[in-house]
Coordinates of C-alpha atoms in Angstrom, one line a residue:
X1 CA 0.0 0.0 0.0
X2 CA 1.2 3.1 -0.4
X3 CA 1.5 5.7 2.5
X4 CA -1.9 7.1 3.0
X5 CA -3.1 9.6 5.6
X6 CA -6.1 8.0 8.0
X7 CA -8.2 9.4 10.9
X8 CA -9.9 7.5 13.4
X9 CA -12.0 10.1 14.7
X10 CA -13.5 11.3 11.5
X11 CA -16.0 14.6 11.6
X12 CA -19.6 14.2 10.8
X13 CA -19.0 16.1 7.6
X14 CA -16.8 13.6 6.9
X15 CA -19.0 10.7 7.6
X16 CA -21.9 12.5 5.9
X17 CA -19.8 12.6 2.9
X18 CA -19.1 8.8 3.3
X19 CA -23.0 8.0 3.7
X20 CA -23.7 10.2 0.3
X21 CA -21.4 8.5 -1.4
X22 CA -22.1 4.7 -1.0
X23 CA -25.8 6.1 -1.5
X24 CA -25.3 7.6 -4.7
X25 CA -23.0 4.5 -5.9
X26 CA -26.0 2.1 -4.7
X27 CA -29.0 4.1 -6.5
X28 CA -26.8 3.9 -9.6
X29 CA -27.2 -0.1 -9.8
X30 CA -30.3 -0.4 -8.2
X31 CA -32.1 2.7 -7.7
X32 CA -33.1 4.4 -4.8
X33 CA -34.2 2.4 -1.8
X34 CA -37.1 4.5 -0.8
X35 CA -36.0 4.5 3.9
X36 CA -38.9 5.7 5.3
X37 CA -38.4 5.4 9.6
X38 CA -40.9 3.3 10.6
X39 CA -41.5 3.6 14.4
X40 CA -44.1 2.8 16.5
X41 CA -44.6 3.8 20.5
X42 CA -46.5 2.4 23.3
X43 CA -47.6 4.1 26.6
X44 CA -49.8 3.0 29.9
X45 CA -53.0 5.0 30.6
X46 CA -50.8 7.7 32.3
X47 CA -48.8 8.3 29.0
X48 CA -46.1 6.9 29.7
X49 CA -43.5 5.4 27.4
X50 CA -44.0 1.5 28.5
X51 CA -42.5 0.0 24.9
X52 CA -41.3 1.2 21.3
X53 CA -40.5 -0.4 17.9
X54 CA -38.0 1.6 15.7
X55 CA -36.9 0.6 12.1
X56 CA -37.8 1.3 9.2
X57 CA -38.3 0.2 5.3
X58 CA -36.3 0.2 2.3
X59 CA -36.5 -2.1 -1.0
X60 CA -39.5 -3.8 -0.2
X61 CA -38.3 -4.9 3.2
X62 CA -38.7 -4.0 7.1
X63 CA -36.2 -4.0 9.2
X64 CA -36.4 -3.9 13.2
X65 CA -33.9 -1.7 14.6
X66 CA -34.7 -2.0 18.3
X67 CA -38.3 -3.4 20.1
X68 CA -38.5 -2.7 23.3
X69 CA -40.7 -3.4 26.3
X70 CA -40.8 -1.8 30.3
X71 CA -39.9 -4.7 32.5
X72 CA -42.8 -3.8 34.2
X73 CA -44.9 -4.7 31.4
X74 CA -43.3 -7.4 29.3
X75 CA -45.2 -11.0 28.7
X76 CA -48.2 -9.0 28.7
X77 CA -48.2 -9.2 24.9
X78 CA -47.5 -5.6 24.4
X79 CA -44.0 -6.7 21.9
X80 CA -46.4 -8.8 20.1
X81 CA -48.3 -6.2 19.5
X82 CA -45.7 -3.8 18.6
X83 CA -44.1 -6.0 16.2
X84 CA -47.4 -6.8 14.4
X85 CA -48.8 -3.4 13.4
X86 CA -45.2 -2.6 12.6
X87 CA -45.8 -5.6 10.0
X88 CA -48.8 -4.4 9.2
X89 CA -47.7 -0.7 8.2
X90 CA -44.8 -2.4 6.9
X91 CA -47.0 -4.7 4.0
X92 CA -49.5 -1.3 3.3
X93 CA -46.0 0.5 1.8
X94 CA -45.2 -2.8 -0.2
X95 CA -42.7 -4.6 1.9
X96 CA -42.3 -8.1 1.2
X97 CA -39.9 -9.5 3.9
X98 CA -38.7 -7.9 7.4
X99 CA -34.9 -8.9 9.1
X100 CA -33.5 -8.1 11.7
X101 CA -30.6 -9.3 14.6
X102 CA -31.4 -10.0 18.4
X103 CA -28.9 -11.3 20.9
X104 CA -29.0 -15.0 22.6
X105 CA -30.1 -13.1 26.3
X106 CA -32.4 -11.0 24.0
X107 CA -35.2 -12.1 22.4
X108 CA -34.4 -14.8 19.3
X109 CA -37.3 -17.3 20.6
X110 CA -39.9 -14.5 20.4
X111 CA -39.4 -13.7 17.1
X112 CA -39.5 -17.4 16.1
X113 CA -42.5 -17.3 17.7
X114 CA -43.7 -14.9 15.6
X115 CA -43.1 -17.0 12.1
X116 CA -38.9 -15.4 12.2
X117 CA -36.1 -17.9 10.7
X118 CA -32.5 -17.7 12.0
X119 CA -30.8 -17.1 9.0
X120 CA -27.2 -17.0 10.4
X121 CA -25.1 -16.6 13.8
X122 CA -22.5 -14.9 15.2
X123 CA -20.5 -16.6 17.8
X124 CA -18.9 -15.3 20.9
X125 CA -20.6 -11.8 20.7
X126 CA -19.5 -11.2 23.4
X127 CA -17.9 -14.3 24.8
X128 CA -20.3 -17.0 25.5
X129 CA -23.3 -15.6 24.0
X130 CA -24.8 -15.3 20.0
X131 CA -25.7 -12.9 18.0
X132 CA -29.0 -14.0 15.7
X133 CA -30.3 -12.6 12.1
X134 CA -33.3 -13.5 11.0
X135 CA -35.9 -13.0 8.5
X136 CA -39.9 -13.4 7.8
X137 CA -41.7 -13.3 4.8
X138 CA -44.6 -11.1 5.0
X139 CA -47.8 -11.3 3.7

């Protein structure tokens, strides 16, 4: 290699620029992928936040970014819930499959429970424990 300058601790300009670039180079072969944020947010009769799904879609799939529950209020159905009209909204704007990752202490048998396929694994992330992807068809 030749002797090239590198930063570790690049600007947000600079990763901005990064971003634009590997976007433009991607809507060049396949077009534009069309993110729209797809998040949904749950809250007790007081208003408060008790659980929230964030992802989004892209390409004619979902993806599931983070689901979350209150320990208070988790096995009430409530990340079932989440996770279904997130499905739903998903399939009204076109989306044909939905992936997403979850760790071993996480949540990979609730998902499975919910018609998700592992798809691959990550061992020893970290030490001990997996890391899962997995995919559903929707519709």
């Amino acid at each position: 290699f030749d002797e090239v300058a590198m930063n570790i601790t690049p600007t947000e300009n600079e990763i901005k620029y990064i971003r634009e670039e590997l976007n433009q180079f991607n809507n060049e072969r396949v077009g534009e992928d069309g993110h729209t944020p797809l998040n949904i947010v749950e809250y007790d009769t007081n208003g408060n936040i008790i659980g929230g799904i964030l992802g989004g879609t892209y390409w004619g799939w979902m993806y599931v970014d983070i689901l979350w529950v209150h320990k208070n209020h988790r096995y009430k159905g409530i990340g079932s819930k989440l996770l279904c009209e997130a499905e739903k909204e998903a399939v009204r704007r076109g989306c044909h499959h939905v992936h997403l990752d979850t760790m071993s202490w996480q949540a990979p048998e609730f998902y499975q429970k919910h018609g998700y396929e592992v798809i691959g694994i990550l061992p020893d992330i970290p030490n001990g424990n997996q890391k899962y992807l997995l995919m559903k068809a929707l519709r």
